[in-house]
Coordinates of C-alpha atoms and ligand atoms in Angstrom, one line a residue:
M222 CA -4.3 -23.7 -16.0
S223 CA -7.8 -23.4 -15.6
E224 CA -10.0 -26.5 -15.3
R225 CA -10.6 -26.1 -19.1
W226 CA -7.3 -27.2 -19.5
I227 CA -5.8 -30.8 -18.0
S228 CA -2.4 -30.2 -17.0
I229 CA -0.5 -33.8 -16.3
D230 CA 2.3 -35.1 -14.0
R231 CA 4.8 -34.5 -17.1
E232 CA 7.6 -35.9 -15.0
R233 CA 5.8 -39.3 -14.9
S234 CA 4.7 -39.2 -18.7
A235 CA 8.4 -38.5 -19.7
R236 CA 9.5 -41.5 -17.7
R237 CA 7.4 -43.8 -19.0
I238 CA 8.0 -42.1 -22.8
E239 CA 11.7 -42.6 -22.1
R240 CA 11.1 -46.1 -20.9
D241 CA 9.6 -46.9 -24.4
I242 CA 12.2 -45.4 -26.2
E243 CA 15.1 -46.7 -24.4
T244 CA 13.9 -50.3 -24.6
L245 CA 13.1 -50.2 -28.4
A246 CA 16.6 -48.8 -28.7
G247 CA 17.6 -52.5 -27.4
P248 CA 18.9 -55.6 -29.7
D249 CA 15.7 -57.2 -30.1
Y250 CA 14.5 -53.9 -31.9
T251 CA 17.3 -53.1 -34.4
R252 CA 19.2 -54.9 -37.1
S253 CA 22.5 -52.9 -36.4
R254 CA 24.4 -52.0 -33.0
E255 CA 25.6 -48.8 -35.2
A256 CA 22.4 -47.2 -35.6
I257 CA 18.7 -48.1 -35.1
R258 CA 17.7 -50.1 -38.6
R259 CA 14.5 -51.6 -38.4
Y260 CA 11.9 -51.9 -41.3
A261 CA 8.9 -53.6 -42.9
Y262 CA 8.5 -57.5 -42.2
T263 CA 11.7 -58.3 -40.2
P264 CA 11.9 -59.7 -37.0
E265 CA 13.1 -56.0 -35.1
Y266 CA 10.0 -54.5 -36.5
R267 CA 7.4 -57.4 -35.7
N268 CA 8.9 -56.8 -32.1
T269 CA 8.4 -53.4 -31.8
L270 CA 4.7 -53.6 -33.3
D271 CA 4.5 -56.5 -30.4
Y272 CA 6.2 -54.0 -27.8
F273 CA 3.3 -51.1 -28.9
I274 CA 0.5 -53.9 -28.8
K275 CA 1.5 -55.0 -25.4
E276 CA 1.5 -51.2 -24.2
L277 CA -2.0 -50.4 -25.9
E278 CA -3.8 -53.5 -24.8
A279 CA -2.7 -52.6 -21.5
V280 CA -4.8 -49.7 -21.2
G281 CA -7.4 -51.4 -23.0
F282 CA -7.1 -50.8 -26.6
R283 CA -8.1 -53.8 -29.6
C284 CA -5.3 -54.0 -31.6
T285 CA -5.4 -55.2 -35.3
E286 CA -3.3 -54.9 -38.4
D287 CA -4.4 -54.3 -41.8
P288 CA -3.8 -56.2 -44.8
V289 CA 0.0 -54.9 -45.4
G290 CA 0.9 -54.1 -41.8
N291 CA -0.2 -50.8 -40.4
L292 CA -1.0 -51.1 -36.7
V293 CA -4.2 -49.8 -35.7
A294 CA -5.3 -50.0 -32.0
R295 CA -8.8 -48.5 -30.9
N296 CA -10.9 -47.9 -27.6
R297 CA -13.9 -47.7 -29.5
P298 CA -15.9 -50.9 -31.6
A299 CA -15.2 -50.7 -35.4
G300 CA -17.7 -47.9 -36.7
E301 CA -17.5 -45.2 -34.1
R302 CA -16.2 -41.9 -34.6
V303 CA -12.7 -41.6 -33.2
F304 CA -9.9 -39.0 -33.0
G305 CA -6.6 -40.5 -34.6
I306 CA -2.9 -40.2 -33.3
G307 CA 0.3 -42.0 -34.1
S308 CA 3.1 -41.9 -36.4
H309 CA 5.6 -44.6 -37.5
C310 CA 8.1 -47.0 -35.9
D311 CA 10.2 -48.1 -38.7
S312 CA 13.5 -46.1 -39.1
N313 CA 15.8 -45.2 -41.1
R314 CA 18.6 -47.5 -42.0
N315 CA 21.1 -45.0 -40.3
G316 CA 18.1 -44.5 -37.8
G317 CA 18.1 -42.7 -34.7
K318 CA 16.0 -43.8 -31.3
Y319 CA 13.5 -40.9 -31.9
D320 CA 12.3 -40.3 -35.4
G321 CA 8.8 -41.7 -35.8
T322 CA 9.3 -44.0 -32.4
M323 CA 8.8 -41.3 -30.2
G324 CA 5.5 -39.9 -31.9
V325 CA 4.1 -43.6 -31.5
A326 CA 5.2 -43.7 -27.9
A327 CA 3.6 -40.3 -27.2
A328 CA 0.7 -41.1 -29.0
V329 CA 0.6 -44.4 -26.6
E330 CA 1.2 -42.1 -23.8
V331 CA -2.1 -39.8 -24.6
C332 CA -4.3 -43.2 -24.3
R333 CA -2.5 -44.1 -21.0
L334 CA -3.4 -40.6 -19.5
N335 CA -6.9 -41.0 -21.5
E336 CA -7.6 -44.2 -19.2
E337 CA -5.7 -42.4 -16.1
L338 CA -7.7 -39.3 -15.8
G339 CA -10.8 -41.3 -17.0
L340 CA -11.3 -38.9 -19.8
N341 CA -12.9 -41.5 -22.0
L342 CA -11.8 -39.8 -25.3
P343 CA -12.5 -41.9 -28.5
L344 CA -8.8 -42.6 -29.7
Q345 CA -7.2 -44.6 -33.0
V346 CA -3.5 -45.2 -32.8
I347 CA -2.0 -45.9 -36.4
S348 CA 1.7 -47.0 -36.5
F349 CA 2.6 -46.6 -40.3
L350 CA 4.7 -49.3 -42.3
E351 CA 7.7 -48.5 -44.3
E352 CA 7.7 -44.4 -43.5
E353 CA 11.4 -44.4 -44.0
G354 CA 11.1 -46.7 -47.0
S355 CA 14.4 -48.4 -45.7
G356 CA 12.8 -52.0 -46.7
F357 CA 11.8 -51.1 -50.5
G358 CA 13.2 -47.5 -51.2
Q359 CA 9.8 -46.4 -51.0
M360 CA 9.0 -43.4 -48.7
V361 CA 5.4 -43.2 -46.8
L362 CA 4.7 -46.6 -48.4
G363 CA 2.5 -47.6 -45.6
S364 CA 0.7 -44.0 -45.8
R365 CA 0.7 -43.7 -49.5
I366 CA -1.3 -47.1 -49.6
V367 CA -4.0 -46.1 -46.9
A368 CA -4.6 -42.6 -48.9
G369 CA -4.8 -45.1 -52.5
R370 CA -1.7 -43.2 -53.7
V371 CA -0.4 -46.1 -54.9
S372 CA -1.4 -48.4 -58.0
E373 CA -1.8 -52.1 -57.8
E374 CA 1.0 -52.4 -60.7
E375 CA 3.1 -49.7 -58.8
L376 CA 3.1 -51.9 -55.6
R377 CA 3.5 -55.2 -57.1
S378 CA 6.9 -53.6 -58.9
F379 CA 8.2 -52.7 -55.4
R380 CA 11.5 -54.6 -54.6
A381 CA 13.2 -54.9 -51.1
I382 CA 16.4 -53.5 -50.8
D383 CA 18.0 -56.3 -49.3
D384 CA 17.4 -59.4 -51.6
G385 CA 15.3 -58.0 -54.3
R386 CA 12.3 -60.1 -53.8
T387 CA 8.8 -58.2 -54.1
F388 CA 6.8 -56.3 -51.6
F389 CA 4.1 -58.9 -52.3
E390 CA 6.3 -61.1 -51.3
H391 CA 7.8 -60.4 -48.1
A392 CA 4.3 -59.1 -47.0
K393 CA 2.4 -62.8 -47.8
E394 CA 5.6 -64.4 -45.7
A395 CA 5.1 -61.6 -43.0
G396 CA 1.7 -63.3 -42.7
Y397 CA -0.3 -60.3 -44.4
E398 CA -2.5 -60.2 -47.5
P399 CA -1.1 -57.6 -49.7
E400 CA -3.4 -58.4 -52.6
R401 CA -6.3 -57.0 -50.3
W402 CA -4.1 -53.4 -49.9
R403 CA -7.3 -51.3 -51.0
E404 CA -8.9 -52.5 -48.0
C405 CA -6.4 -50.4 -46.0
A406 CA -8.0 -47.3 -46.9
R407 CA -10.8 -48.2 -44.3
I408 CA -8.6 -47.1 -41.6
L409 CA -9.2 -43.8 -42.1
D410 CA -12.9 -44.0 -41.9
D411 CA -13.7 -43.1 -38.7
L412 CA -11.5 -40.4 -38.0
V413 CA -12.7 -36.9 -36.7
G414 CA -9.2 -35.7 -36.9
W415 CA -5.8 -36.6 -36.7
I416 CA -2.6 -35.2 -34.7
E417 CA 1.3 -36.6 -34.9
L418 CA 4.1 -35.8 -32.6
H419 CA 7.3 -36.1 -34.3
I420 CA 10.8 -34.7 -33.8
E421 CA 11.5 -31.4 -36.0
Q422 CA 14.6 -32.8 -37.7
A423 CA 16.0 -29.7 -37.7
R424 CA 16.9 -26.9 -35.5
V425 CA 14.7 -24.4 -35.7
L426 CA 12.7 -25.0 -32.3
E427 CA 16.4 -25.0 -30.3
D428 CA 17.9 -21.9 -31.8
T429 CA 14.7 -20.1 -31.1
G430 CA 14.3 -21.6 -27.4
N431 CA 10.8 -22.8 -28.3
R432 CA 9.9 -26.2 -26.8
L433 CA 7.0 -27.4 -29.4
G434 CA 6.3 -26.5 -32.8
I435 CA 2.7 -26.3 -34.1
V436 CA 2.9 -27.5 -37.8
D437 CA 0.4 -25.8 -40.3
A438 CA 2.2 -27.1 -43.9
I439 CA 4.2 -30.1 -44.9
A440 CA 6.8 -29.2 -47.7
G441 CA 6.0 -31.3 -50.7
Y442 CA 9.0 -33.5 -52.7
V443 CA 10.1 -35.4 -55.8
H444 CA 12.3 -38.6 -55.3
A445 CA 13.9 -39.3 -58.6
D446 CA 16.8 -41.4 -60.0
I447 CA 19.1 -40.3 -62.7
T448 CA 20.9 -42.9 -64.8
V449 CA 23.7 -42.0 -67.2
R450 CA 25.3 -44.3 -69.5
G451 CA 28.8 -43.4 -70.9
R452 CA 31.6 -45.7 -71.8
S453 CA 34.0 -47.7 -69.3
D454 CA 37.5 -47.1 -70.2
H455 CA 41.1 -47.5 -69.0
A456 CA 41.6 -45.0 -66.7
G457 CA 45.5 -44.6 -67.9
A458 CA 45.2 -45.5 -71.5
T459 CA 42.4 -43.1 -72.3
P460 CA 43.0 -39.9 -73.5
M461 CA 40.9 -36.9 -71.6
D462 CA 39.3 -36.1 -74.5
L463 CA 38.2 -39.6 -76.1
R464 CA 36.3 -40.1 -72.6
S465 CA 32.6 -40.8 -72.2
D466 CA 32.8 -40.5 -68.4
A467 CA 29.2 -41.2 -66.7
G468 CA 31.0 -39.7 -63.1
L469 CA 31.6 -36.1 -64.7
V470 CA 27.9 -36.2 -65.8
M471 CA 26.9 -36.7 -62.1
A472 CA 29.3 -34.3 -60.8
E473 CA 27.9 -31.9 -63.0
C474 CA 24.1 -32.2 -62.2
M475 CA 25.0 -32.2 -58.3
L476 CA 26.5 -28.8 -58.6
E477 CA 24.0 -27.7 -60.5
L478 CA 21.0 -29.2 -58.3
E479 CA 22.8 -26.9 -55.7
R480 CA 22.6 -24.0 -57.7
L481 CA 18.9 -24.5 -58.9
A482 CA 17.6 -25.3 -55.6
R483 CA 19.6 -21.9 -53.9
E484 CA 18.0 -20.0 -56.8
A485 CA 14.1 -21.3 -56.3
P486 CA 11.8 -19.8 -54.0
G487 CA 10.0 -21.2 -51.1
D488 CA 12.3 -23.0 -49.0
T489 CA 13.5 -25.2 -52.1
V490 CA 16.2 -27.7 -51.2
G491 CA 18.0 -30.7 -53.2
T492 CA 20.0 -33.2 -52.1
V493 CA 21.9 -36.3 -53.8
G494 CA 22.0 -38.7 -51.4
E495 CA 22.8 -41.8 -53.1
V496 CA 25.6 -42.4 -55.7
E497 CA 26.4 -45.4 -57.6
L498 CA 29.4 -45.8 -60.2
E499 CA 30.1 -49.1 -62.5
P500 CA 32.9 -50.6 -62.2
N501 CA 33.2 -48.3 -59.3
L502 CA 37.2 -49.2 -59.8
I503 CA 40.2 -46.9 -59.0
N504 CA 41.9 -47.7 -62.7
A505 CA 38.5 -47.7 -64.8
V506 CA 36.4 -44.7 -66.1
P507 CA 33.0 -45.0 -64.9
G508 CA 30.9 -45.8 -67.6
R509 CA 27.6 -45.8 -65.9
A510 CA 26.6 -43.7 -63.0
R511 CA 23.3 -43.6 -60.9
F512 CA 22.2 -40.9 -58.0
S513 CA 19.1 -40.2 -56.3
L514 CA 17.2 -36.8 -56.2
D515 CA 15.3 -36.0 -53.2
I516 CA 14.0 -32.3 -53.9
R517 CA 11.7 -30.7 -51.5
G518 CA 9.8 -27.2 -50.9
V519 CA 6.6 -25.4 -49.8
D520 CA 6.3 -23.2 -53.2
E521 CA 4.8 -26.8 -55.8
E522 CA 5.9 -25.0 -58.9
A523 CA 9.4 -24.1 -57.7
F524 CA 10.7 -27.4 -56.5
R525 CA 8.9 -29.4 -59.4
G526 CA 10.4 -27.0 -61.7
V527 CA 13.9 -27.7 -60.0
A528 CA 13.1 -31.2 -61.0
R529 CA 12.2 -31.0 -64.6
R530 CA 15.3 -28.5 -65.3
L531 CA 17.6 -31.0 -63.7
R532 CA 16.7 -33.7 -65.9
D533 CA 17.0 -31.6 -68.5
F534 CA 20.4 -30.5 -68.2
A535 CA 21.5 -34.0 -67.2
A536 CA 20.4 -34.7 -70.9
E537 CA 22.3 -32.1 -72.2
S538 CA 25.3 -32.9 -70.2
A539 CA 25.2 -36.5 -71.2
R540 CA 25.1 -35.5 -74.7
R541 CA 28.3 -33.1 -74.8
R542 CA 30.0 -36.0 -73.4
G543 CA 28.7 -38.6 -75.7
A544 CA 26.8 -40.4 -73.3
T545 CA 23.3 -40.8 -72.4
S546 CA 20.8 -39.9 -69.3
E547 CA 17.6 -41.5 -67.9
Y548 CA 15.4 -39.9 -65.4
S549 CA 12.8 -42.0 -63.7
E550 CA 10.8 -40.8 -60.9
R551 CA 10.3 -43.1 -57.5
Q552 CA 7.6 -41.0 -56.4
S553 CA 6.5 -37.3 -55.1
L554 CA 3.6 -35.7 -53.3
S555 CA 2.8 -32.3 -53.1
V556 CA 2.9 -29.6 -50.6
T557 CA 0.2 -30.2 -47.7
P558 CA -1.4 -27.8 -46.2
L559 CA -2.7 -28.9 -42.6
D560 CA -6.1 -27.9 -41.2
K561 CA -6.8 -24.8 -39.5
R562 CA -9.2 -26.1 -36.9
V563 CA -6.8 -28.5 -35.5
V564 CA -3.8 -26.6 -35.7
G565 CA -5.8 -23.8 -34.0
A566 CA -6.8 -26.6 -31.1
L567 CA -3.1 -27.4 -31.0
E568 CA -1.9 -23.6 -30.6
E569 CA -4.2 -23.0 -28.1
A570 CA -3.4 -26.0 -25.7
A571 CA 0.1 -24.6 -26.4
R572 CA -0.6 -21.6 -25.0
A573 CA -2.1 -22.7 -22.2
S574 CA 0.3 -24.8 -21.2
G575 CA 2.8 -22.0 -20.4
E576 CA 5.3 -23.4 -22.6
P577 CA 7.2 -21.5 -25.4
Y578 CA 6.0 -22.6 -29.0
L579 CA 6.1 -21.8 -32.2
R580 CA 4.2 -22.1 -35.5
M581 CA 6.1 -23.5 -38.4
P582 CA 6.2 -25.7 -41.3
S583 CA 7.7 -29.0 -41.9
G584 CA 10.9 -29.4 -44.4
A585 CA 10.3 -33.4 -43.7
A586 CA 8.0 -35.6 -45.0
H587 CA 5.3 -37.6 -42.9
D588 CA 2.4 -39.8 -43.0
T589 CA 0.0 -37.0 -41.8
M590 CA 0.8 -35.9 -45.7
C591 CA -1.3 -38.9 -46.7
V592 CA -3.7 -38.9 -44.0
A593 CA -4.7 -35.2 -44.6
D594 CA -6.3 -35.8 -48.0
R595 CA -8.8 -37.3 -45.8
V596 CA -9.0 -36.3 -42.4
P597 CA -8.3 -32.7 -40.8
S598 CA -5.0 -33.2 -39.5
A599 CA -2.1 -31.5 -37.8
M600 CA 1.3 -31.8 -36.3
V601 CA 3.3 -31.4 -33.3
F602 CA 7.1 -31.0 -33.3
V603 CA 9.5 -31.3 -30.7
P604 CA 13.2 -30.5 -30.8
C605 CA 16.0 -32.7 -31.7
E606 CA 19.3 -31.6 -30.3
G607 CA 21.4 -29.7 -33.1
G608 CA 18.7 -30.7 -35.6
V609 CA 20.4 -34.0 -35.9
S610 CA 18.4 -36.8 -37.6
H611 CA 18.5 -39.8 -39.7
S612 CA 21.8 -40.8 -37.6
P613 CA 22.6 -42.5 -34.3
E614 CA 23.6 -39.2 -33.1
E615 CA 19.8 -38.0 -33.1
R616 CA 18.9 -36.7 -29.6
A617 CA 15.5 -35.4 -28.3
D618 CA 14.4 -34.9 -24.7
P619 CA 11.2 -37.1 -23.4
A620 CA 10.3 -34.2 -21.5
D621 CA 9.4 -32.4 -24.2
A622 CA 7.3 -35.2 -25.9
A623 CA 5.7 -35.6 -22.3
L624 CA 4.6 -31.7 -22.9
G625 CA 3.3 -32.8 -26.5
A626 CA 1.2 -35.5 -25.0
E627 CA -0.3 -33.1 -22.9
V628 CA -1.1 -30.5 -25.5
M629 CA -2.4 -33.1 -27.6
L630 CA -4.8 -34.3 -25.1
N631 CA -6.1 -31.2 -24.6
A632 CA -6.5 -30.0 -28.0
I633 CA -8.2 -33.7 -28.8
R634 CA -10.3 -33.1 -25.7
R635 CA -11.6 -29.5 -27.1
L636 CA -12.1 -30.9 -30.6
V637 CA -13.9 -33.7 -29.6
A638 CA -16.3 -32.0 -27.2
A639 CA -16.6 -29.5 -30.2
G640 CA -17.9 -32.1 -32.7
Ligands
LIG72 O1 13.0 -38.2 -45.3 C1 11.8 -37.8 -44.8 O2 11.7 -36.7 -44.9 C2 11.3 -38.6 -43.8 O3 12.0 -38.6 -42.5 N1 11.3 -39.9 -44.0
LIG73 MN1 9.9 -39.9 -39.2
LIG74 MN1 12.8 -39.8 -41.0

C-alpha cells in the first residue's frame, strides 16, 4: 500500500474489536441469556455506554450524553469541525452480538488507531439511542430526535413496551432532560462527514465473496399497524356464515402484502412481524386482530404505494366480513441516497486495501438515514454469516471489522485533508 494509504495491524485491531464484542455479550450487558437484549434506560444499556465511555476516555476522548441519552465523544473542543463515526449499541429484543455494537466498536478502534499512529484526526463518535425501537417500539428514535424528525406531541406519546410508561418518564428516571430534546440537534453541528460501519444483515457479501460493502443508498420504510374489529364468538356453536372473524381478515392481508411486495419494483419487501389476536383462545373466534407492517424499498412511490393499497385491501376485506379495520402509521423514512464524495473516498480506500469489496444499497434501516439529512454520509458493511441477523445466531468476523476500520481511517484522512 503506498504511503498515501495507511495499513494497520489488522490482527491486533481484530482482537481488540472481538474483546469489545465478547465483553458486551456478557450478563451485565443483556437482559436475556437466550439473546442480546438491551435498550434505552435499562441497567444493561447503561453498562454498555459506560464500557464504551471508558474505552474512549482511555484514548483522550471527552464523552457526554445529550438530553435524551445519545452518547457523544470528541477529541476536539466543542465548535471545532470533526468527522463523525459511530452506530448504535442497543439491540433487537431477540438480538445478536454484532448488530450495531460492531459498528460502535469499529468506531472506537478508529479512535485507538488515530491515537497510536499519531494521525491527530478530528473525530466525534456517536452511539445513538433506541435504534432498534426495542424499548418504545420506535425505530431509529435517537437519531430521529437529533434530526428533528419527531414532534414534541409524538415524543410525549411514546410508551415503553415493558410497562406502558412514557418515554419522558423513563428518560427523566434515567437522569436525562427529555423536555430539552430539541437541543439534541446540536450533536451534528460540527460534523464535516459521517461514516457508520454495520453488519450487512443479509448475505450478498458472503454469496459474492466480498469482505466489505460500500453503501451508497439506504432503503426507505413504512412502519404501521392494522387493527381489525370483528366479533368474538363461540368457536363451536357459531356457524361459519354467521361469523365476523378478525383473524381471517389478518390472514388475507398477510397474503395480499406478499403479493403486492413481489409485484412492486425497487426491491420492495413487506413483512408482518407482530400479530395479536383477542381473546386468543382455542375455542373462541377472534373478535380483534392487530398486526404490524414493515414495508421497505428503494423506489419511494413503490413501497409507499404498497402500504396504501394494503390499507385499502384491509378495509374491503373487513367490510366483506362484517368487520372494520383501522390503519395507523408508526413512522416512515424516505429512501436515503448517500454522499458521493464520502462513498468515493471509502471506495478508493477499499480498493487500496487490496481486499474484495462491493458497492451496494442497504435494505435495513440505519441511524445514518437521519444523519444524512444534514451531514455528508456513507456506510461500510461487513458480512454476517448466512445473512442471519436480529437473532442470537448472528455471526460476524472481527477481522472484517478491523479491515473496515482501516478503510474508514484512510477515507477520513483523505476527506479531512481535502477539507
Ligand atoms: O430493522 C432495521 O432495519 C434495523 O435493523 N433496526
Ligand atoms: Mn442496527
Ligand atoms: Mn437491527
